[in-house]
Tab-separated table of C-alpha atoms and ligand atoms in Angstrom:
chain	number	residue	atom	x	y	z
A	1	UNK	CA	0.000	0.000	0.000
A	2	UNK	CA	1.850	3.705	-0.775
A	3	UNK	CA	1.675	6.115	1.385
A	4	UNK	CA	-2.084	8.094	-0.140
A	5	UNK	CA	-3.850	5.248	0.076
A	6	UNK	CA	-2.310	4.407	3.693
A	7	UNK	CA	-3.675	7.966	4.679
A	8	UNK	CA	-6.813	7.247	2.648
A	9	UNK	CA	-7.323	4.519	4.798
A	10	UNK	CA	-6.211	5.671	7.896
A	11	UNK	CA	-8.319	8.571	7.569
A	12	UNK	CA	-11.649	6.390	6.545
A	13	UNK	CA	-11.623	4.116	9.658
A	14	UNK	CA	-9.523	2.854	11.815
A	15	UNK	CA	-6.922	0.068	10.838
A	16	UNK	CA	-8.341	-2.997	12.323
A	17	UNK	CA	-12.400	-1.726	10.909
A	18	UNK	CA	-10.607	-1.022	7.880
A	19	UNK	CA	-9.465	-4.084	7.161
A	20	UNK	CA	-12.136	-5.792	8.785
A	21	UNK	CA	-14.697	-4.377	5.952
A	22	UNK	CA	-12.342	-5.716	3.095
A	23	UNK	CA	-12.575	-9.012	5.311
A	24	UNK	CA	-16.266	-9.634	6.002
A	25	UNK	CA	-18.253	-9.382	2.544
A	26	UNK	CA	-15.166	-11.819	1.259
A	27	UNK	CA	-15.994	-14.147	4.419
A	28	UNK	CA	-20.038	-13.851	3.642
A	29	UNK	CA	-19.011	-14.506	-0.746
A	30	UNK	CA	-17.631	-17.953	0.326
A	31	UNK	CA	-19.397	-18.795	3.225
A	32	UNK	CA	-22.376	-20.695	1.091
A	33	UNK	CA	-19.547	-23.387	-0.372
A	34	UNK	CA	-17.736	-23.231	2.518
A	35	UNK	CA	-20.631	-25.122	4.274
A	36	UNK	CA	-20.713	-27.458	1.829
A	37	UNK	CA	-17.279	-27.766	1.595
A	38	UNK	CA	-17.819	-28.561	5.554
A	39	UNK	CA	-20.654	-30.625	5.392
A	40	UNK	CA	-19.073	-33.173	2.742
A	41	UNK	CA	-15.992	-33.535	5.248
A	42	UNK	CA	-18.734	-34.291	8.033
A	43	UNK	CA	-19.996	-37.346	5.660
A	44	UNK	CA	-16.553	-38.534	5.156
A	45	UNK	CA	-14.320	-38.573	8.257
A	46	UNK	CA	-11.126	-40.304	8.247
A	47	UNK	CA	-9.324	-41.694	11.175
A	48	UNK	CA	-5.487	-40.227	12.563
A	49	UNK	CA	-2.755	-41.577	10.223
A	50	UNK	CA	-5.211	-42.530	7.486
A	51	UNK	CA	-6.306	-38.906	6.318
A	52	UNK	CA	-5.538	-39.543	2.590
A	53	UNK	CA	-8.983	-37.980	0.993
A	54	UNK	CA	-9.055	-35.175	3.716
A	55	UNK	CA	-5.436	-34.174	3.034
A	56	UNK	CA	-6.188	-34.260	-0.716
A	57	UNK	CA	-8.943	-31.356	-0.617
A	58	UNK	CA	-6.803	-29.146	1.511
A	59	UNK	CA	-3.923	-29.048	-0.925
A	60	UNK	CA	-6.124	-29.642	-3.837
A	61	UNK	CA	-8.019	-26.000	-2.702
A	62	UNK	CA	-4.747	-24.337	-1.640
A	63	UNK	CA	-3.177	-25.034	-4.556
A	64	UNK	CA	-6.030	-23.408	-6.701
A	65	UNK	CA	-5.435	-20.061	-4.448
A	66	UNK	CA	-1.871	-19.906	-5.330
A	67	UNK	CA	-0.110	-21.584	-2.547
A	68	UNK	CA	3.153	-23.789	-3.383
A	69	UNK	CA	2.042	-27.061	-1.723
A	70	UNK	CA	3.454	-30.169	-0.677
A	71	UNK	CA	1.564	-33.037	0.424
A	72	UNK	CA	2.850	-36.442	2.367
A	73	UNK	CA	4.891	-34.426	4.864
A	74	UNK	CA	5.121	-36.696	8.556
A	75	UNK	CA	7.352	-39.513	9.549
A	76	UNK	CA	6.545	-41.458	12.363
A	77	UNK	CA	8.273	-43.970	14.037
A	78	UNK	CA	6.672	-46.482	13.056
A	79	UNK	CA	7.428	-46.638	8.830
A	80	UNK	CA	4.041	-48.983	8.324
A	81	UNK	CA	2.031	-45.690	9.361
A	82	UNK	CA	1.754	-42.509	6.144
A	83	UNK	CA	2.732	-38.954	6.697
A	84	UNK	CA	-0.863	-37.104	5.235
A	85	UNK	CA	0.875	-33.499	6.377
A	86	UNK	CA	-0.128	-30.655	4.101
A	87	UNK	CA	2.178	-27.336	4.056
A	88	UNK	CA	1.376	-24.649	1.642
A	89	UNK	CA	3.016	-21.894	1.286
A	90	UNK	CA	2.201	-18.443	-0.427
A	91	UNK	CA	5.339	-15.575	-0.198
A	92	UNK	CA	4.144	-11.981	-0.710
A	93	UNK	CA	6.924	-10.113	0.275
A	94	UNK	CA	9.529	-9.372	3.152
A	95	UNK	CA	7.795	-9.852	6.334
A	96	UNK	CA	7.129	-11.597	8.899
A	97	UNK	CA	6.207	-15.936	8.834
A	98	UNK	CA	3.353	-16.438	10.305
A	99	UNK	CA	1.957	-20.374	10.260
A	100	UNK	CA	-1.546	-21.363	10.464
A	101	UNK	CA	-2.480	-25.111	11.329
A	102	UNK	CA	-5.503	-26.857	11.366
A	103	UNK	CA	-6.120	-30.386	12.362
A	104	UNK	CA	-7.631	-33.121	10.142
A	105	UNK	CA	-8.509	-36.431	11.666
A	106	UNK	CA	-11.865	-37.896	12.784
A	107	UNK	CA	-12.351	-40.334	15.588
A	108	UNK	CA	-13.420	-43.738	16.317
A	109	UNK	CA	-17.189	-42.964	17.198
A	110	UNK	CA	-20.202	-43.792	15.770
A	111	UNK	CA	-22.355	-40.816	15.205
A	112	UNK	CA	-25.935	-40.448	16.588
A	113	UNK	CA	-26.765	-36.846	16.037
A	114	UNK	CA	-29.502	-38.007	12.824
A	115	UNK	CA	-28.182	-35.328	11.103
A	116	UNK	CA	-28.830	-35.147	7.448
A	117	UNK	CA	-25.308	-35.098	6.738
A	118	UNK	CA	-24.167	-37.111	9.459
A	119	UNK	CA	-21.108	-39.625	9.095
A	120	UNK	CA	-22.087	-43.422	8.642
A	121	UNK	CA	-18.333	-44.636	7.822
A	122	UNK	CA	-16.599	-46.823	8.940
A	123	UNK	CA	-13.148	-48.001	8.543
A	124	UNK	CA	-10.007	-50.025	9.647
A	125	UNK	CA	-8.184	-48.743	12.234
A	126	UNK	CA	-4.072	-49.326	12.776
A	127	UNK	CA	-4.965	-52.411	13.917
A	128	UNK	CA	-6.720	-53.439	11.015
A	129	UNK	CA	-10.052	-53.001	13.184
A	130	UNK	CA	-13.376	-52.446	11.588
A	131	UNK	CA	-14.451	-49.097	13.851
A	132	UNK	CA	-17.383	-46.219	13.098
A	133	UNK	CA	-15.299	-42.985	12.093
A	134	UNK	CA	-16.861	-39.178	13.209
A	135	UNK	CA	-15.658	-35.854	13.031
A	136	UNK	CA	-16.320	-35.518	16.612
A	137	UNK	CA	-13.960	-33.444	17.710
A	138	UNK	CA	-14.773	-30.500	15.437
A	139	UNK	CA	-11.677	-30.686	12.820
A	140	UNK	CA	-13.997	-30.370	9.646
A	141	UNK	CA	-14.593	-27.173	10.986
A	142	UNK	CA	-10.797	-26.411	10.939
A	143	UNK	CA	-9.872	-27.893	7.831
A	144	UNK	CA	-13.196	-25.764	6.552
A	145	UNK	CA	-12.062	-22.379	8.296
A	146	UNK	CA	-8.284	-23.001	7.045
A	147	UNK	CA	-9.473	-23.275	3.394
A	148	UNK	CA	-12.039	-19.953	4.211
A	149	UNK	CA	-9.150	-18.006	5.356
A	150	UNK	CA	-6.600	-19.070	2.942
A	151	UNK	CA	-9.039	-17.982	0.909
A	152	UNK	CA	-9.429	-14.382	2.562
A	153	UNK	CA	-5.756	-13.900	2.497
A	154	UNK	CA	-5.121	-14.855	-1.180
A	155	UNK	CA	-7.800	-12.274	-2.389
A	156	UNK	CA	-5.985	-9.317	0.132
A	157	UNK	CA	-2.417	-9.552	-0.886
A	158	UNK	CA	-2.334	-5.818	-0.590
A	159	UNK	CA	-3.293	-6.025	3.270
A	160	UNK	CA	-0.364	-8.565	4.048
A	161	UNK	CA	2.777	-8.917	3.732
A	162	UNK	CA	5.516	-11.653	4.724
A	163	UNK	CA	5.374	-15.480	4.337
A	164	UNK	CA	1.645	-17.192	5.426
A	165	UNK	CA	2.356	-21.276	6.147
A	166	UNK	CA	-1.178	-22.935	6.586
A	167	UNK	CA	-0.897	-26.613	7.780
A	168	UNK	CA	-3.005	-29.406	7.684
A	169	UNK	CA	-1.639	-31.602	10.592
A	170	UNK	CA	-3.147	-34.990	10.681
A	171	UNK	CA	-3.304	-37.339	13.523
A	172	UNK	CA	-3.999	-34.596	15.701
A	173	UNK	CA	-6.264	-37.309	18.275
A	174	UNK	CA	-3.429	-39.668	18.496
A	175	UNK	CA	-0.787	-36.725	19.661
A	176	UNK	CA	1.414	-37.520	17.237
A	177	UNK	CA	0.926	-35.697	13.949
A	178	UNK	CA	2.878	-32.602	14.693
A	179	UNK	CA	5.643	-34.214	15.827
A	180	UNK	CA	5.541	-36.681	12.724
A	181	UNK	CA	5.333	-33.337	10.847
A	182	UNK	CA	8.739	-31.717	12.585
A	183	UNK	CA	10.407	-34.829	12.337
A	184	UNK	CA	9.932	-34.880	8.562
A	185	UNK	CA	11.222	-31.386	8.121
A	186	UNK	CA	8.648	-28.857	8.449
A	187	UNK	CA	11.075	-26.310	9.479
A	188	UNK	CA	13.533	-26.895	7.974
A	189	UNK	CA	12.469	-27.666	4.211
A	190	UNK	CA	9.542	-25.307	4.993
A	191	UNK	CA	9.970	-21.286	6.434
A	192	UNK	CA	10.231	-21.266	9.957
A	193	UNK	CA	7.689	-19.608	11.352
A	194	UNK	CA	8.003	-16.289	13.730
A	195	UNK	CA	4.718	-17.265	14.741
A	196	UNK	CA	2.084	-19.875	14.756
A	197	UNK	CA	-1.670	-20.103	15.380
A	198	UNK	CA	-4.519	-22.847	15.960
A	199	UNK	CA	-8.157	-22.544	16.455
A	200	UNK	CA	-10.334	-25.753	18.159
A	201	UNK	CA	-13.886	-25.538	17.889
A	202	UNK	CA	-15.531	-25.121	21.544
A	203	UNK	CA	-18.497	-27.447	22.650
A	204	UNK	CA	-19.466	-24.934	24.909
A	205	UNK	CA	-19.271	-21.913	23.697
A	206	UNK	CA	-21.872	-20.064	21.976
A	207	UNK	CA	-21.451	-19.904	17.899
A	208	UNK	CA	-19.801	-16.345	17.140
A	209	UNK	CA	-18.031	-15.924	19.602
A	210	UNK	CA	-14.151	-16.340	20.623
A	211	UNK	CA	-12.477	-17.437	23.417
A	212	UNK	CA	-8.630	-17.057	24.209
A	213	UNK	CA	-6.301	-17.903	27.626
A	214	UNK	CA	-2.766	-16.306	27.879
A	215	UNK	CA	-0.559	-18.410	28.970
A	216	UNK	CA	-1.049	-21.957	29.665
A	217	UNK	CA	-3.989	-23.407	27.887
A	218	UNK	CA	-4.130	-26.875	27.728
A	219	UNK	CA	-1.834	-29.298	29.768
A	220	UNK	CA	0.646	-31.779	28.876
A	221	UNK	CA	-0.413	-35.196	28.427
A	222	UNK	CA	1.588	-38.405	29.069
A	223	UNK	CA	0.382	-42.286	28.905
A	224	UNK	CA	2.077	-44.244	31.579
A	225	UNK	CA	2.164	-47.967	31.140
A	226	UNK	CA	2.490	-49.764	34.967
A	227	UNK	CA	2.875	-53.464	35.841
A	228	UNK	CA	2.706	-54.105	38.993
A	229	UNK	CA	4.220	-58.278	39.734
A	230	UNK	CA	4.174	-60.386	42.334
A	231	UNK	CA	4.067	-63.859	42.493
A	232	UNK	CA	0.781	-66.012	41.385
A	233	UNK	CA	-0.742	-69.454	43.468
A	234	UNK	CA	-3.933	-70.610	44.839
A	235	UNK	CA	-6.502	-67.994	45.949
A	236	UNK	CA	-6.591	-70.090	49.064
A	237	UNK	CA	-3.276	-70.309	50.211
A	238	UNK	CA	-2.315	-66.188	49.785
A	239	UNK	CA	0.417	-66.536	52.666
A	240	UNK	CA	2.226	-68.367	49.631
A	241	UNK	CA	2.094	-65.909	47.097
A	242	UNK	CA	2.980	-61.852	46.564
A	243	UNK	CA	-0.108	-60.375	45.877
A	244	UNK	CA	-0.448	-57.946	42.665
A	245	UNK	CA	-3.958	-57.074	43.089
A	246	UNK	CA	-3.393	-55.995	46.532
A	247	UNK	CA	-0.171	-54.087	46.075
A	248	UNK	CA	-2.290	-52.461	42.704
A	249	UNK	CA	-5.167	-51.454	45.010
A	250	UNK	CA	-2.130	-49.957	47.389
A	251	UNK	CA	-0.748	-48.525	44.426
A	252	UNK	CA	-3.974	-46.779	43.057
A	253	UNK	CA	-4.470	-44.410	46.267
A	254	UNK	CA	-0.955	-44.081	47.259
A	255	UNK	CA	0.198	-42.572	44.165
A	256	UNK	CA	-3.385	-39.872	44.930
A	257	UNK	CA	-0.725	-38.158	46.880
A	258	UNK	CA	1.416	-37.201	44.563
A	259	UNK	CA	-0.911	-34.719	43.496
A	260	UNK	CA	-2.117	-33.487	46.938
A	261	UNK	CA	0.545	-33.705	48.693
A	262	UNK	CA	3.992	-33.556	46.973
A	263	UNK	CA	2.398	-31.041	44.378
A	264	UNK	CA	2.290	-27.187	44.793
A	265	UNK	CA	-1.296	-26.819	45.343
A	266	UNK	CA	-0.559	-23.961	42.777
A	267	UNK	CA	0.581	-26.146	39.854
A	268	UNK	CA	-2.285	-28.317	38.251
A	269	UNK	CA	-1.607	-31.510	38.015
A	270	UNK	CA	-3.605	-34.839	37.099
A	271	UNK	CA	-3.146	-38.508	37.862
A	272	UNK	CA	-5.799	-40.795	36.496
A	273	UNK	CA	-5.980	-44.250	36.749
A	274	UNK	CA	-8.250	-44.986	33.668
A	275	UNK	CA	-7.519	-48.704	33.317
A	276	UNK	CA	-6.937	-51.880	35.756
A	277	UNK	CA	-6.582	-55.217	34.689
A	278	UNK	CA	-5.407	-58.475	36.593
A	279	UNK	CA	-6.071	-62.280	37.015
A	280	UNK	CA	-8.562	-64.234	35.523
A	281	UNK	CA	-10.679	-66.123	37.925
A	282	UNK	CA	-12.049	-65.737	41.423
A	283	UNK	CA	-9.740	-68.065	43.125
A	284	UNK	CA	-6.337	-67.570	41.586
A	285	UNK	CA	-3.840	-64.693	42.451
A	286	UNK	CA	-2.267	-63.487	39.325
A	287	UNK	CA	1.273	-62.815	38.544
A	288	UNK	CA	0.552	-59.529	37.547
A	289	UNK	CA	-1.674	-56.708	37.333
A	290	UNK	CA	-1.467	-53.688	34.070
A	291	UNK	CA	-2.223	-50.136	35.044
A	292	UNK	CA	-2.950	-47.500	32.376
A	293	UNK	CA	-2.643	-44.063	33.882
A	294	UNK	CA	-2.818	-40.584	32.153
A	295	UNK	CA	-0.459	-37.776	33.759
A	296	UNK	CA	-1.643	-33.898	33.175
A	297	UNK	CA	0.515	-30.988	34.060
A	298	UNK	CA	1.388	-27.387	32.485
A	299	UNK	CA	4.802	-27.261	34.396
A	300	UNK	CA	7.441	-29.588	32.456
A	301	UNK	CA	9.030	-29.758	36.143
A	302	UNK	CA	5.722	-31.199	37.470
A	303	UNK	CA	5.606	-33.692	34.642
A	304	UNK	CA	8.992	-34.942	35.408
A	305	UNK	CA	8.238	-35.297	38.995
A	306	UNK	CA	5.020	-37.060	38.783
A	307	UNK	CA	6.428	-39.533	36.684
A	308	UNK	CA	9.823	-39.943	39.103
A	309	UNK	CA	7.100	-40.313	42.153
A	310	UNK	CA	4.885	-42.678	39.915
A	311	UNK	CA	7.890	-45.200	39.793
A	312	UNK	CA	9.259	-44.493	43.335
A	313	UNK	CA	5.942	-45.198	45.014
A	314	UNK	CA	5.695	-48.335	42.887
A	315	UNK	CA	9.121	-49.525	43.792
A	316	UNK	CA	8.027	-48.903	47.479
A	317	UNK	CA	5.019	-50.916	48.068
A	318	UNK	CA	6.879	-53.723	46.231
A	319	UNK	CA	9.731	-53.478	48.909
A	320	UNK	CA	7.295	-53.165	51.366
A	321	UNK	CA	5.196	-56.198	50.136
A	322	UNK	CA	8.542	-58.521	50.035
A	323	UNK	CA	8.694	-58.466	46.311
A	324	UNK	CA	11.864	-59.859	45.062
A	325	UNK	CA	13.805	-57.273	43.323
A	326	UNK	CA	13.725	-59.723	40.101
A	327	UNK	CA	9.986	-58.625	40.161
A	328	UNK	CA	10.062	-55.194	40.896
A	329	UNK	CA	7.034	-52.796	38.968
A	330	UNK	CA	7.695	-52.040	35.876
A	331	UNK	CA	6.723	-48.215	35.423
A	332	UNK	CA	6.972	-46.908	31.839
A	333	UNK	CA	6.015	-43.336	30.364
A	334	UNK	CA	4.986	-43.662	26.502
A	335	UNK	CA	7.867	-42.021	23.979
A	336	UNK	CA	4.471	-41.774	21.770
A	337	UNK	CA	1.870	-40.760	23.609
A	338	UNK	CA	2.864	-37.709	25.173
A	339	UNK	CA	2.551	-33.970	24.089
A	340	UNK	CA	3.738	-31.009	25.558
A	341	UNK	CA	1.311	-28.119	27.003
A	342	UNK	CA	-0.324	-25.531	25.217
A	343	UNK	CA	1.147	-22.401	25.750
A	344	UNK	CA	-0.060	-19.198	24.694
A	345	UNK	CA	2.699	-16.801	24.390
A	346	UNK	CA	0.993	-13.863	26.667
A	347	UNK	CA	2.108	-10.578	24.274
A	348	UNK	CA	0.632	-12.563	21.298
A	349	UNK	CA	-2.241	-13.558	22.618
A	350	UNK	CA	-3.215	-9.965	24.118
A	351	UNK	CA	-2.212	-8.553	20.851
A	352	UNK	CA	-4.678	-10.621	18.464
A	353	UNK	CA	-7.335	-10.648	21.070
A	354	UNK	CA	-7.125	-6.846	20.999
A	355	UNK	CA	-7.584	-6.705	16.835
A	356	UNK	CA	-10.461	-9.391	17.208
A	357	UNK	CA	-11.987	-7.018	20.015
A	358	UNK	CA	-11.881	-4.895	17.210
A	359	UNK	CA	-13.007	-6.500	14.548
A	360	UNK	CA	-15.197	-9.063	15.501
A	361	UNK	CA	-17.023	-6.914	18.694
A	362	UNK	CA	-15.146	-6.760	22.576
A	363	UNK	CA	-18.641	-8.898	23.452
A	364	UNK	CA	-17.762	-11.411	21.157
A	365	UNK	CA	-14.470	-11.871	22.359
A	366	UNK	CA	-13.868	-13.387	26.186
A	367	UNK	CA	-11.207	-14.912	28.188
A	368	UNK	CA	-11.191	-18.646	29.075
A	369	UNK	CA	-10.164	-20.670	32.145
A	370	UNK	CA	-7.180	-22.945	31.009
A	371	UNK	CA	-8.337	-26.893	31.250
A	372	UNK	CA	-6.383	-30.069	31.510
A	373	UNK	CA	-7.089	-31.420	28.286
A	374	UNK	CA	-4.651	-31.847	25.439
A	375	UNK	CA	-3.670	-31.239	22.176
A	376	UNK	CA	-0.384	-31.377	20.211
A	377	UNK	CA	-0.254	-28.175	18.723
A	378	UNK	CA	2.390	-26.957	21.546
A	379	UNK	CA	4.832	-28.837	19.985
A	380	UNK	CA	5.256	-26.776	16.659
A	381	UNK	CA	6.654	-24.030	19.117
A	382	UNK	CA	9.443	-26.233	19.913
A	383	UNK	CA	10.998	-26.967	23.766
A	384	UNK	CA	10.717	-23.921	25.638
A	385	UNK	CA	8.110	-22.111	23.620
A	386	UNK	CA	10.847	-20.899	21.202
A	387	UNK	CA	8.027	-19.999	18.778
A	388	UNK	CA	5.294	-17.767	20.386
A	389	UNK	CA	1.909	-19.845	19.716
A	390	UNK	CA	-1.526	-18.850	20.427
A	391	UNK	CA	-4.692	-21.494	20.212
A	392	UNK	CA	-7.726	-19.872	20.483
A	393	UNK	CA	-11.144	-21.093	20.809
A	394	UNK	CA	-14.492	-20.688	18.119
A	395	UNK	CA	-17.616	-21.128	19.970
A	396	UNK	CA	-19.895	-23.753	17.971
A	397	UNK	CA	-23.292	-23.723	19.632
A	398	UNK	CA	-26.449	-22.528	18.468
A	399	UNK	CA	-27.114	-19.306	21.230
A	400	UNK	CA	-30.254	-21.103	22.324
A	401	UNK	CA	-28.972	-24.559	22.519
A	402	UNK	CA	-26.573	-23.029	25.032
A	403	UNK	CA	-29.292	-20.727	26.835
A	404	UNK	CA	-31.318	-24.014	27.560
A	405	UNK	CA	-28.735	-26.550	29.102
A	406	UNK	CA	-27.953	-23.298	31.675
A	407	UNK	CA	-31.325	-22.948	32.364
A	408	UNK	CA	-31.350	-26.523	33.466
A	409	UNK	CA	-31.626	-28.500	30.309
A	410	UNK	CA	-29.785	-31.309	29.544
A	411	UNK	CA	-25.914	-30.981	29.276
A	412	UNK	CA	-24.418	-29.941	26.195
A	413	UNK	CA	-22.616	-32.964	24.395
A	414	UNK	CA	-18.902	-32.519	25.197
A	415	UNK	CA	-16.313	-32.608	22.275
A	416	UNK	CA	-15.400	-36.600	21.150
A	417	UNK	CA	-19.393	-37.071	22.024
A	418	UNK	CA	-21.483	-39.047	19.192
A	419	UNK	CA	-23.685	-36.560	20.152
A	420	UNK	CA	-21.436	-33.408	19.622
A	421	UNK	CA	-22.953	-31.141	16.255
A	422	UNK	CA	-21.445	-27.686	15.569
A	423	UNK	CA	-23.409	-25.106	14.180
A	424	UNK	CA	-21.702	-25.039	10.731
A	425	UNK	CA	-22.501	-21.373	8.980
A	426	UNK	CA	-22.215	-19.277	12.056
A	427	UNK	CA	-19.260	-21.282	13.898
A	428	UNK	CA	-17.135	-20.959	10.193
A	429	UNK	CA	-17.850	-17.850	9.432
A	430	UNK	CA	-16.514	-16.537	13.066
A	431	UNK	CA	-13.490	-18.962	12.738
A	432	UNK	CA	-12.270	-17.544	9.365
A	433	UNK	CA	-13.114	-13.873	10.301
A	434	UNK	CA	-11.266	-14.775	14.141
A	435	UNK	CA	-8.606	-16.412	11.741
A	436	UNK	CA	-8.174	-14.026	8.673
A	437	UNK	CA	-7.837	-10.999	11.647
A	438	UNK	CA	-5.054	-12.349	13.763
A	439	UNK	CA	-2.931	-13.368	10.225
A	440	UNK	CA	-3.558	-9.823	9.340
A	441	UNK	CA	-2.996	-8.324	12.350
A	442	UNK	CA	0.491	-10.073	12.668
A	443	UNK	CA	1.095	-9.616	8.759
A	444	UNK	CA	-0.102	-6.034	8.415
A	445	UNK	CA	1.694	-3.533	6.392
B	501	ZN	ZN1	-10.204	-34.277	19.995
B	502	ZN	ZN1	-9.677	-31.605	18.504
C-alpha cells in the first residue's frame, strides 16, 4: 500500500475496521460453499494416520489459491504408518512468517446426532479393526475455516505482507501428527515460522463468539504404562504368594498423593488411573496386574516429577510387600503418547485478542479458564516455547442450545461425544473472520 492510500485509509476508519470491511463481505461470498465444503468432510471422516482424501482437498483447494504445496509431509516412528501433512506456502513479500495449522482427523465414534449429513463410515483402524469414524472433535470445521481463510488472504495480498504457512496436521487425536510433521522437516524444508496459530472448535461456547487464555492453555499429556508383579498361586493359600492385586489397590491411592501432597497446590496436576486389569478367575492370584494411567501438568518440572514419584511409590510398596527385586514394577512413560502443554505466548495472545476485540465486537471476544485437556499443537513451538503460539477457541453452539442446558436443560454434548454437532454457517464464518484478523494483524503492512 503507498503512502495516499495508507492515509486514505487511515483517515476512513480505523486500521483494524478497515481491514475488517475488506474481510467480512469476502468471508459472507464464500461462506455458502464453505458449508458445503464442511458438510461433505462431516460425511466422510477419516481416522489419525489414514487422512488420505481429507489431506487431498486441503492441498487440492490451496493449490487453486496460489499456494506452493506439498503433500505427504510426517514420519513417524513407526514406517508402516503414512505422513498425510499438508504445508502450503504463499510468499508476498519481506515480512514476517506467520503459520496457520488446522487439524484433520476424525475419531473412532459412531455418530448419533440423525443429522442429514451425518457420518455413517466406517473403517479399519491401525490395527486393522473395523471401527465407526466421526468428526467428533470439530476438525472439519478447521480444515473448513483453514481453506475460508486461505481464501481471505489470497484475495488481500495488498493487506499482508511476509510469508503465510497454513498446515493441515493430521493425527492430531493420536498426539502424534505434529511431531511426525517436525520430524519430517517442516522447518527446515519449509519457512520457519516467527509465529504460529490454531483454532479448536468449543463445545461450549456459543457460535460467534471467541475465546482465548494467555498463557497456559491446555496441559501436557503423558500415557504411563504400569505393571505391577508379584508372584501367582492358589486364591486359598495367599500366605504363599505376593499379591499384585493388593499391592495395585495400594498402588492406586498411594500414588493420589502425589498430586495433593507432593504437588504445589498452585501447579495443576492430574493422575488418572483410567484402566486396571489383573487375574482371571475368582480363586487364583495373578502374577501380575497392568495399570494404564494418564499424567496432566502445564509445568514440564511437574511432569517430570510425577512420573519420578509414579515409579518411586511403585518400587516402594513392592519393597514393602517382600517383592523380590527380580519382580520389581515395571513403570513406563509412553515415547508416543505424550505432548507437551499448550502455551499461549501472553504478548501474542493480548495482541490478536485486541484486533479481534476490534473487529469481531469486545462482546464477542472473552477470556477462558485454562483446562487439563490436550492437544499437540504446543509442539510446533518447539521446547521452551521458542516460537510464540496462540490457540484460540471458536464457539460452535447454536445461542439457544446453550441458553437451555444453563437454564437446566440437559448438558451440552462434550467434544469426542457421538452426540457433539457444531453449528456449521455461524461457527465458520466466526473462525475464518477470528482467523483471517489475527494473520492480518500479525502480517499487516
Ligand atoms: Zn479431539
Ligand atoms: Zn480436537
Amino acid at each position: 500500500m503507498n503512502r495516499m492510500m495508507a492515509l486514505l485509509c487511515a483517515l476512513a476508519a480505523p486500521p483494524a475496521m478497515g481491514q475488517q470491511a475488506h474481510i467480512d463481505p469476502k468471508v459472507d461470498k464464500e461462506l455458502p460453499s464453505l458449508v458445503t465444503m464442511y458438510k461433505e468432510l462431516h460425511a466422510a471422516p477419516e481416522l489419525s494416520h489414514h487422512e488420505d482424501k481429507t489431506s487431498a482437498l486441503v492441498a487440492r483447494e490451496l493449490r487453486s489459491l496460489g499456494f506452493e504445496v506439498t503433500e505427504h509431509v510426517g514420519k513417524y516412528p513407526d514406517p508402516a504408518l503414512k505422513g498425510y501433512g499438508v504445508v502450503a506456502v504463499m510468499k508476498n513479500g519481506p515480512g514476517p512468517t506467520v503459520l496457520v495449522r488446522a487439524d484433520m482427523d476424525g475419531l473412532p465414534v459412531e455418530e448419533q446426532t440423525g443429522l442429514p449429513y451425518a457420518s455413517h463410515v466406517r473403517a479399519k483402524d491401525d490395527a486393522g479393526v473395523d471401527v465407526p469414524v466421526m468428526h467428533a472433535c470439530g476438525h472439519d470445521i478447521h480444515v473448513t475455516s483453514l481453506v475460508g481463510t486461505a481464501r481471505v488472504l489470497a484475495s488481500s495480498k495488498k493487506d499482508w505482507h511476509g510469508t503465510l504457512v497454513l498446515l493441515g496436521q493430521p493425527a492430531e487425536e493420536r498426539i502424534d501428527g505434529a511431531r511426525a510433521m517436525l520430524a519430517d522437516g517442516l522447518y527446515s524444508r519449509f519457512p520457519k515460522p516467527d509465529f504460529a496459530i490454531a483454532l479448536h472448535d468449543s463445545a461450549e461456547l456459543e457460535a460467534g463468539k471467541v475465546g482465548y487464555t494467555p498463557g497456559y492453555m491446555l496441559a501436557s499429556a503423558t500415557s504411563v504404562d504400569v505393571t505391577i508383579r508379584g508372584r501367582g498361586g492358589h486364591g486359598a493359600y495367599p500366605h504363599a504368594t505376593k499379591d499384585p492385586v493388593v499391592m495395585a489397590a495400594e498402588y492406586v491411592l498411594a500414588i493420589q498423593t502425589i498430586v495433593s501432597r507432593e504437588d504445589s497446590p498452585l501447579d495443576p496436576a492430574v493422575v488418572t488411573v483410567g484402566s486396571i486389569h489383573g487375574g482371571t478367575k475368582h480363586n487364583i492370584i495373578p502374577d501380575e496386574v497392568h495399570l494404564q494411567l494418564s499424567v496432566r501438568a502445564y509445568k514440564e518440572e511437574v511432569r517430570s516429577h510425577i512420573l519420578a514419584s509414579l515409579d518411586r511409590i511403585a518400587k516402594g510398596i513392592a519393597l514393602a510387600g517382600g517383592v523380590p527385586e527380580d519382580r520389581a514394577p515395571i513403570v513406563k512413560a509412553s515415547e508416543t503418547e505424550v505432548t507437551s502443554a499448550t502455551y499461549n505466548d501472553p504478548a501474542l495472545t493480548e495482541r490478536v485478542a485486541v484486533a479481534m476485540k476490534s473487529a469481531l465486537g469486545a462482546d464477542n471476544i472473552v477470556k477462558l479458564d485454562p483446562v487439563m485437556g490436550s492437544e499437540d499443537f504446543g509442539q510446533l513451538g518447539l521446547e521452551n516455547h521458542q516460537i510464540p503460539t496462540m490457540m484460540f477457541r471458536v464457539g460452535a453452539i447454536d445461542t439457544d442450545r446453550v441458553a437451555k442446558s444453563k437454564n437446566g436443560g440437559a448438558p451440552l454434548p462434550s467434544l469426542h461425544s457421538a452426540l457433539f454437532w457444531p453449528a456449521p454457517e455461524l461457527t465458520i464464518r466466526t473462525g475464518v473472520r477470528a482467523m483471517s484478523t489475527a494473520v492480518l494483524e500479525l502480517m499487516k503492512n
